[in-house]
Amino acid sequence: MTRSPETSHVMSASDMDRALTRIAHEIVESHRGVEGLLLLGIPRRGTILARRLGERLARIDPAFDPEQAIGSLDITLYRDDLRAHGARTPEPTKIPGAGIDGATVVLVDDVLYSGRTVRAALDALQALGRPAVVRLAVLVDRGHRELPIRSDHVGKNLPTSRDERVSVLLDEVDRVPRSEEAVVIQRGRASQAGER
Amino acid sequence: MRSTPTAATLILGALPYGEAPEDVLIAEGRIAAVGPDARIQAEQLQEVTTIEAAGLIMLPGMVDLHTHLREPGREDAETVETGSRAAAKGGFTAVHAMANSSPVADSAGVVEQVHRLGRASGWTEVYPVGAVTVGLAGERLAELGAMAESSAQVRMFSDDGMCVHNPVLMRRALEYVKTVDGFIAQHAQEPLLTEGAQMNEGDVSAVLGLPGWPAVAEESIIARDVLLAQHVGSRLHICHVSTAGSVEIIRWAKERGIDVTAEVTPHHLLLTDELVRGYDPVYKVNPPLRTGADVEALRAGLADGTIDIIGTDHAPHPTQAKECEWSAAAMGMTGLETALPVVIKTMISTGLMGWRRFAEVTSIKPAQIYRHAHQGRPLKPGEPANLILVDAGATQTVDPAGHASKGRNSPFRGMELPGAVRATFLQGHPVVLDGELNSPLSEAAARAAEQSQVQS
Amino acid sequence: MRHLLSTADLSHAQALSILDTAEEMAAVSTREVKKLPTLRGRTVVNLFFEDSTRTRISFEAAAKRLSADVMNFSAKGSSVSKGESLKDTVQTLEAIGADAIVMRHWASGAAAQLAASDWTDCAVINAGDGTHEHPTQALLDALTLRRGWSAAQGQDPRGTDLTGMRVLIVGDILHSRVARSNIWLLRTLGADVGLVAPATLLPVGVEKWPVNVYYSLDEALGSGPEAGPDAIMMLRVQAERMGGAYFPTAAEYTRRWGLTDERLARLEAHRGAAGQRPMILHPGPMNRGVEISAAAADSPMNQVLDQVSHGVSVRMAVLHLLLSSSERNTA
Ligand SMILES: [Zn+2]
């Protein structure tokens, strides 16, 4: 990943770590435990963040079983803006054995922007069953919502302008060393397809 | 405005056969003088048009033994008038209209009609070709004698479009035309081997899933017919040779002394079946475009004399006949207005032949095959002034919309080709000047010129 | 990717993208709600110049599961047979507002011509053109083969190809659009392809294709349990090829090139590298007793029903990928 001079860092690797730990505590607090909790990450970065959140939840409460309580929810086929963003191969949707019926589903994504991804995720959930509660956890909320959607758990609220581009750089996707993971803003560019 | 052949033209500095520059005076339908004499004699004349032709190559007017003019019957595709205009622009001073009109030119009535229409148009000489068999059906001989004795004086007979595939009938036809000093031009295509065929059978047809047209379907008929021609001692002309194997068979036949001549089209000298990959029906033609190896063999055969002449197989079609599925599309391409540039590109620019040989294959030899006394003649004083001026250095991008032919089905569309016909003189009259149609030869003049041919 | 005309146009990455997407589509088909909103507001036209109820229904189901509006235009017995040209028909569909045209046509190359023309901006999907290609059939075959091949190796099929798989295609290669599309796609995916047919039903020039050619099915099946193919695809023999035109009799064809009970027994004895049995595929409809025996048709090794359901998944994948990337809609 080459970084142009207009790139500025808004979160470091340790900022991200702390934010995830805080979100994990918030989730346990608001749900009053881990029973019936299901984390669904939105590919690709949301899936990775969901796994990291799950590790923290297991540390907070050993009753949390990442095998049974973490999955992924691809929303490619539910988007209403594919025409603008172009087709992509859907990532797998993996729902752990018990399914979503009656669960407290926490959707996990990297950046919350227009809200269209989340809307698509809600549609996708509907096709899979009927959760008791759906919550939303994001690492960054950059504003500019186009739909009446809000996040329940936020790592960082980040005021941005529309011509900026926010990227979450992760080891598993972006091939940066874990210690150099970061959230960065690039200026003067239209938002990219991966940003939602 | 129609001029008379008495008007004189002085051409300054043209290069006969691409050689040393000469002045040439044309008067009374003939070449009056070549060299210093031309200016001197011109000064004696009342009315002389002078053409600056420095750098332009002077050649005998081209003669096409293979043209489809579509009239009568398919006037939406072409008429004798529009086809003649296309011929003049392309540098042809004589064309031979194939018999597959509707009705078929298998009787004296039809060939006389086509001949009359040609003389009335006055852009080029039009000679009808008579059908070999009634209705091109390949079943019984047409009235070859009646067509020969008609005012059209047909000497060339062909079922082109169809093959005279019955060997007995072909033998009889070859024998019978001896009695009228004629010859048979065979469209060599074994019909049973090409049922439903859509393109050359080979690597490309295998991938495209189009029924193949094997080379052997052409070669087997040529092999049979040269042996028949030898057996009965008659003249045989092979239309549009398209395969390397055909060239070899004809070479063998000529070595044996068989009286066979052969023709190749400009498109078979340049295009290959690779073009079919896009399924654009503009490349659908009979015989089909073949492989690169075939193209090489055809060029070599034309250069070494195995193949005698260029024949355009100009085959105009209305737009809808090509704007459809490949297998539903009509076969054929226009060719009169692109023949000269394509032959320059494939044979002259490649160094395979010079302008003398160009004159032979486009004019002298086809005229000899038909036994025309006034076409394909030397560029010498006293000879009929059927000639063209060619700008070999020009290049033009082919735009069928600008063609005089009604047909827009040129496979060379968009190609940049070398050489351009600047002027065409038909019996001394400039039917084309500055690359554009000028005016036709008057009917009276055409008749007079024909009369003078008979007397000479 | 703008159109799907031929599997020869597909790169390895594009082929995998279609197959991986099809896997997700297949997963959706097992859900309670089988419908996706992906192509809401889009119109897909099934333009069939040749009858094929199976293919049409498969495309129709695929488009409907993606929430597209579907129009079926059977050009047989319509104005087309009264001389209306392909051009006029297509321009009519364009005016109606079609986004994609799924075309089955009797003429080889018709889909390519449509895609190259300026008659329409629609995405064009070749649903079989003459004796040229039938790309979605090959893709569904590949999906079926990949399922079996990856399962034998204990892998998730996503992201994998067919490297090392040995596939025989048996029958009328010359006139088969299914065979052509399969050969190019299977080679792209890394499979070894063998063609088995009488010489009359192989195209001239087949020796230059990247395949092994056998005149004898017995030879192609090999001897010994390790020598056999991993999959065998039996092509349908058309009635008009029989009766001396391309081979003497149906009985002789069956004897030499049919998947008979004896050959089925040999296949049953075969074990692939991972111990799996060979798969039997057929594009359908099967001529029982001609190219395939009743026992082979009903064998558990036969994938014919899976092929049908995979057909819907693959066509959903193709419609999704083409219609959501179609250039004219990005403006
Ligand atoms: Zn012909």
mmCIF file with all atom_site columns, N, CA and C in Angstrom, chain B residues 120-156:
data_model
loop_
_atom_site.group_PDB
_atom_site.id
_atom_site.type_symbol
_atom_site.label_atom_id
_atom_site.label_alt_id
_atom_site.label_comp_id
_atom_site.label_asym_id
_atom_site.label_entity_id
_atom_site.label_seq_id
_atom_site.pdbx_PDB_ins_code
_atom_site.Cartn_x
_atom_site.Cartn_y
_atom_site.Cartn_z
_atom_site.occupancy
_atom_site.B_iso_or_equiv
_atom_site.pdbx_formal_charge
_atom_site.auth_seq_id
_atom_site.auth_comp_id
_atom_site.auth_asym_id
_atom_site.auth_atom_id
_atom_site.pdbx_PDB_model_num
ATOM 1   N N  . ALA B 1 120 ? -26.306 1.404   -73.858 1.00 0.00 ? 120 ALA B N  1
ATOM 2   C CA . ALA B 1 120 ? -27.036 2.632   -73.549 1.00 0.00 ? 120 ALA B CA 1
ATOM 3   C C  . ALA B 1 120 ? -26.396 3.379   -72.386 1.00 0.00 ? 120 ALA B C  1
ATOM 4   N N  . SER B 1 121 ? -25.799 2.652   -71.478 1.00 0.00 ? 121 SER B N  1
ATOM 5   C CA . SER B 1 121 ? -25.232 3.338   -70.306 1.00 0.00 ? 121 SER B CA 1
ATOM 6   C C  . SER B 1 121 ? -23.952 4.084   -70.674 1.00 0.00 ? 121 SER B C  1
ATOM 7   N N  . GLY B 1 122 ? -23.097 3.443   -71.465 1.00 0.00 ? 122 GLY B N  1
ATOM 8   C CA . GLY B 1 122 ? -21.942 4.161   -72.005 1.00 0.00 ? 122 GLY B CA 1
ATOM 9   C C  . GLY B 1 122 ? -20.792 4.410   -71.053 1.00 0.00 ? 122 GLY B C  1
ATOM 10  N N  . TRP B 1 123 ? -20.789 3.763   -69.897 1.00 0.00 ? 123 TRP B N  1
ATOM 11  C CA . TRP B 1 123 ? -19.682 3.977   -68.962 1.00 0.00 ? 123 TRP B CA 1
ATOM 12  C C  . TRP B 1 123 ? -18.571 2.952   -69.137 1.00 0.00 ? 123 TRP B C  1
ATOM 13  N N  . THR B 1 124 ? -18.945 1.801   -69.621 1.00 0.00 ? 124 THR B N  1
ATOM 14  C CA . THR B 1 124 ? -17.973 0.742   -69.852 1.00 0.00 ? 124 THR B CA 1
ATOM 15  C C  . THR B 1 124 ? -18.606 -0.184  -70.881 1.00 0.00 ? 124 THR B C  1
ATOM 16  N N  . GLU B 1 125 ? -17.836 -1.088  -71.432 1.00 0.00 ? 125 GLU B N  1
ATOM 17  C CA . GLU B 1 125 ? -18.443 -2.065  -72.338 1.00 0.00 ? 125 GLU B CA 1
ATOM 18  C C  . GLU B 1 125 ? -18.992 -3.215  -71.510 1.00 0.00 ? 125 GLU B C  1
ATOM 19  N N  . VAL B 1 126 ? -20.199 -3.619  -71.830 1.00 0.00 ? 126 VAL B N  1
ATOM 20  C CA . VAL B 1 126 ? -20.842 -4.688  -71.068 1.00 0.00 ? 126 VAL B CA 1
ATOM 21  C C  . VAL B 1 126 ? -21.091 -5.876  -71.986 1.00 0.00 ? 126 VAL B C  1
ATOM 22  N N  . TYR B 1 127 ? -20.501 -6.998  -71.652 1.00 0.00 ? 127 TYR B N  1
ATOM 23  C CA . TYR B 1 127 ? -20.692 -8.219  -72.442 1.00 0.00 ? 127 TYR B CA 1
ATOM 24  C C  . TYR B 1 127 ? -21.407 -9.250  -71.591 1.00 0.00 ? 127 TYR B C  1
ATOM 25  N N  . PRO B 1 128 ? -22.576 -9.665  -72.021 1.00 0.00 ? 128 PRO B N  1
ATOM 26  C CA . PRO B 1 128 ? -23.282 -10.679 -71.237 1.00 0.00 ? 128 PRO B CA 1
ATOM 27  C C  . PRO B 1 128 ? -22.618 -12.042 -71.359 1.00 0.00 ? 128 PRO B C  1
ATOM 28  N N  . VAL B 1 129 ? -22.609 -12.766 -70.269 1.00 0.00 ? 129 VAL B N  1
ATOM 29  C CA . VAL B 1 129 ? -22.162 -14.156 -70.252 1.00 0.00 ? 129 VAL B CA 1
ATOM 30  C C  . VAL B 1 129 ? -23.414 -15.012 -70.354 1.00 0.00 ? 129 VAL B C  1
ATOM 31  N N  . GLY B 1 130 ? -23.378 -16.023 -71.178 1.00 0.00 ? 130 GLY B N  1
ATOM 32  C CA . GLY B 1 130 ? -24.547 -16.896 -71.313 1.00 0.00 ? 130 GLY B CA 1
ATOM 33  C C  . GLY B 1 130 ? -24.488 -18.048 -70.323 1.00 0.00 ? 130 GLY B C  1
ATOM 34  N N  . ALA B 1 131 ? -25.663 -18.483 -69.894 1.00 0.00 ? 131 ALA B N  1
ATOM 35  C CA . ALA B 1 131 ? -25.713 -19.649 -69.003 1.00 0.00 ? 131 ALA B CA 1
ATOM 36  C C  . ALA B 1 131 ? -25.347 -20.910 -69.778 1.00 0.00 ? 131 ALA B C  1
ATOM 37  N N  . VAL B 1 132 ? -24.735 -21.857 -69.112 1.00 0.00 ? 132 VAL B N  1
ATOM 38  C CA . VAL B 1 132 ? -24.415 -23.132 -69.745 1.00 0.00 ? 132 VAL B CA 1
ATOM 39  C C  . VAL B 1 132 ? -25.667 -24.005 -69.796 1.00 0.00 ? 132 VAL B C  1
ATOM 40  N N  . THR B 1 133 ? -26.414 -24.002 -68.676 1.00 0.00 ? 133 THR B N  1
ATOM 41  C CA . THR B 1 133 ? -27.596 -24.860 -68.628 1.00 0.00 ? 133 THR B CA 1
ATOM 42  C C  . THR B 1 133 ? -28.840 -24.012 -68.393 1.00 0.00 ? 133 THR B C  1
ATOM 43  N N  . VAL B 1 134 ? -29.963 -24.547 -68.813 1.00 0.00 ? 134 VAL B N  1
ATOM 44  C CA . VAL B 1 134 ? -31.223 -23.827 -68.699 1.00 0.00 ? 134 VAL B CA 1
ATOM 45  C C  . VAL B 1 134 ? -31.497 -23.506 -67.228 1.00 0.00 ? 134 VAL B C  1
ATOM 46  N N  . GLY B 1 135 ? -31.689 -22.233 -66.939 1.00 0.00 ? 135 GLY B N  1
ATOM 47  C CA . GLY B 1 135 ? -32.011 -21.806 -65.575 1.00 0.00 ? 135 GLY B CA 1
ATOM 48  C C  . GLY B 1 135 ? -30.913 -22.088 -64.580 1.00 0.00 ? 135 GLY B C  1
ATOM 49  N N  . LEU B 1 136 ? -29.707 -22.323 -65.030 1.00 0.00 ? 136 LEU B N  1
ATOM 50  C CA . LEU B 1 136 ? -28.557 -22.699 -64.174 1.00 0.00 ? 136 LEU B CA 1
ATOM 51  C C  . LEU B 1 136 ? -28.859 -23.968 -63.381 1.00 0.00 ? 136 LEU B C  1
ATOM 52  N N  . ALA B 1 137 ? -29.810 -24.754 -63.890 1.00 0.00 ? 137 ALA B N  1
ATOM 53  C CA . ALA B 1 137 ? -30.268 -25.912 -63.113 1.00 0.00 ? 137 ALA B CA 1
ATOM 54  C C  . ALA B 1 137 ? -29.334 -27.106 -63.256 1.00 0.00 ? 137 ALA B C  1
ATOM 55  N N  . GLY B 1 138 ? -28.390 -27.017 -64.194 1.00 0.00 ? 138 GLY B N  1
ATOM 56  C CA . GLY B 1 138 ? -27.438 -28.117 -64.332 1.00 0.00 ? 138 GLY B CA 1
ATOM 57  C C  . GLY B 1 138 ? -28.031 -29.368 -64.927 1.00 0.00 ? 138 GLY B C  1
ATOM 58  N N  . GLU B 1 139 ? -29.149 -29.210 -65.672 1.00 0.00 ? 139 GLU B N  1
ATOM 59  C CA . GLU B 1 139 ? -29.823 -30.404 -66.210 1.00 0.00 ? 139 GLU B CA 1
ATOM 60  C C  . GLU B 1 139 ? -29.705 -30.547 -67.711 1.00 0.00 ? 139 GLU B C  1
ATOM 61  N N  . ARG B 1 140 ? -29.947 -29.451 -68.451 1.00 0.00 ? 140 ARG B N  1
ATOM 62  C CA . ARG B 1 140 ? -29.777 -29.548 -69.904 1.00 0.00 ? 140 ARG B CA 1
ATOM 63  C C  . ARG B 1 140 ? -29.186 -28.250 -70.443 1.00 0.00 ? 140 ARG B C  1
ATOM 64  N N  . LEU B 1 141 ? -28.515 -28.370 -71.585 1.00 0.00 ? 141 LEU B N  1
ATOM 65  C CA . LEU B 1 141 ? -27.790 -27.230 -72.144 1.00 0.00 ? 141 LEU B CA 1
ATOM 66  C C  . LEU B 1 141 ? -28.749 -26.114 -72.530 1.00 0.00 ? 141 LEU B C  1
ATOM 67  N N  . ALA B 1 142 ? -28.335 -24.889 -72.255 1.00 0.00 ? 142 ALA B N  1
ATOM 68  C CA . ALA B 1 142 ? -29.077 -23.716 -72.727 1.00 0.00 ? 142 ALA B CA 1
ATOM 69  C C  . ALA B 1 142 ? -28.795 -23.537 -74.217 1.00 0.00 ? 142 ALA B C  1
ATOM 70  N N  . GLU B 1 143 ? -29.461 -22.561 -74.826 1.00 0.00 ? 143 GLU B N  1
ATOM 71  C CA . GLU B 1 143 ? -29.297 -22.351 -76.279 1.00 0.00 ? 143 GLU B CA 1
ATOM 72  C C  . GLU B 1 143 ? -28.006 -21.592 -76.545 1.00 0.00 ? 143 GLU B C  1
ATOM 73  N N  . LEU B 1 144 ? -26.901 -22.308 -76.436 1.00 0.00 ? 144 LEU B N  1
ATOM 74  C CA . LEU B 1 144 ? -25.600 -21.660 -76.559 1.00 0.00 ? 144 LEU B CA 1
ATOM 75  C C  . LEU B 1 144 ? -25.415 -21.051 -77.947 1.00 0.00 ? 144 LEU B C  1
ATOM 76  N N  . GLY B 1 145 ? -25.845 -21.773 -78.953 1.00 0.00 ? 145 GLY B N  1
ATOM 77  C CA . GLY B 1 145 ? -25.692 -21.301 -80.329 1.00 0.00 ? 145 GLY B CA 1
ATOM 78  C C  . GLY B 1 145 ? -26.483 -20.027 -80.563 1.00 0.00 ? 145 GLY B C  1
ATOM 79  N N  . ALA B 1 146 ? -27.728 -20.002 -80.101 1.00 0.00 ? 146 ALA B N  1
ATOM 80  C CA . ALA B 1 146 ? -28.570 -18.824 -80.299 1.00 0.00 ? 146 ALA B CA 1
ATOM 81  C C  . ALA B 1 146 ? -27.970 -17.608 -79.617 1.00 0.00 ? 146 ALA B C  1
ATOM 82  N N  . MET B 1 147 ? -27.398 -17.811 -78.443 1.00 0.00 ? 147 MET B N  1
ATOM 83  C CA . MET B 1 147 ? -26.785 -16.676 -77.731 1.00 0.00 ? 147 MET B CA 1
ATOM 84  C C  . MET B 1 147 ? -25.534 -16.197 -78.466 1.00 0.00 ? 147 MET B C  1
ATOM 85  N N  . ALA B 1 148 ? -24.795 -17.163 -79.019 1.00 0.00 ? 148 ALA B N  1
ATOM 86  C CA . ALA B 1 148 ? -23.593 -16.795 -79.759 1.00 0.00 ? 148 ALA B CA 1
ATOM 87  C C  . ALA B 1 148 ? -23.947 -16.003 -81.017 1.00 0.00 ? 148 ALA B C  1
ATOM 88  N N  . GLU B 1 149 ? -25.051 -16.388 -81.653 1.00 0.00 ? 149 GLU B N  1
ATOM 89  C CA . GLU B 1 149 ? -25.428 -15.718 -82.903 1.00 0.00 ? 149 GLU B CA 1
ATOM 90  C C  . GLU B 1 149 ? -26.236 -14.451 -82.668 1.00 0.00 ? 149 GLU B C  1
ATOM 91  N N  . SER B 1 150 ? -26.650 -14.200 -81.442 1.00 0.00 ? 150 SER B N  1
ATOM 92  C CA . SER B 1 150 ? -27.454 -13.011 -81.152 1.00 0.00 ? 150 SER B CA 1
ATOM 93  C C  . SER B 1 150 ? -26.618 -11.760 -81.344 1.00 0.00 ? 150 SER B C  1
ATOM 94  N N  . SER B 1 151 ? -27.260 -10.607 -81.231 1.00 0.00 ? 151 SER B N  1
ATOM 95  C CA . SER B 1 151 ? -26.513 -9.354  -81.383 1.00 0.00 ? 151 SER B CA 1
ATOM 96  C C  . SER B 1 151 ? -25.476 -9.200  -80.282 1.00 0.00 ? 151 SER B C  1
ATOM 97  N N  . ALA B 1 152 ? -25.647 -9.934  -79.176 1.00 0.00 ? 152 ALA B N  1
ATOM 98  C CA . ALA B 1 152 ? -24.668 -9.844  -78.084 1.00 0.00 ? 152 ALA B CA 1
ATOM 99  C C  . ALA B 1 152 ? -23.411 -10.656 -78.391 1.00 0.00 ? 152 ALA B C  1
ATOM 100 N N  . GLN B 1 153 ? -23.496 -11.554 -79.345 1.00 0.00 ? 153 GLN B N  1
ATOM 101 C CA . GLN B 1 153 ? -22.357 -12.384 -79.783 1.00 0.00 ? 153 GLN B CA 1
ATOM 102 C C  . GLN B 1 153 ? -21.611 -13.010 -78.603 1.00 0.00 ? 153 GLN B C  1
ATOM 103 N N  . VAL B 1 154 ? -22.370 -13.729 -77.772 1.00 0.00 ? 154 VAL B N  1
ATOM 104 C CA . VAL B 1 154 ? -21.800 -14.315 -76.554 1.00 0.00 ? 154 VAL B CA 1
ATOM 105 C C  . VAL B 1 154 ? -20.738 -15.362 -76.904 1.00 0.00 ? 154 VAL B C  1
ATOM 106 N N  . ARG B 1 155 ? -19.594 -15.270 -76.221 1.00 0.00 ? 155 ARG B N  1
ATOM 107 C CA . ARG B 1 155 ? -18.532 -16.257 -76.421 1.00 0.00 ? 155 ARG B CA 1
ATOM 108 C C  . ARG B 1 155 ? -18.202 -17.003 -75.112 1.00 0.00 ? 155 ARG B C  1
ATOM 109 N N  . MET B 1 156 ? -18.665 -16.406 -74.019 1.00 0.00 ? 156 MET B N  1
ATOM 110 C CA . MET B 1 156 ? -18.311 -16.947 -72.704 1.00 0.00 ? 156 MET B CA 1
ATOM 111 C C  . MET B 1 156 ? -19.581 -17.494 -72.064 1.00 0.00 ? 156 MET B C  1
#
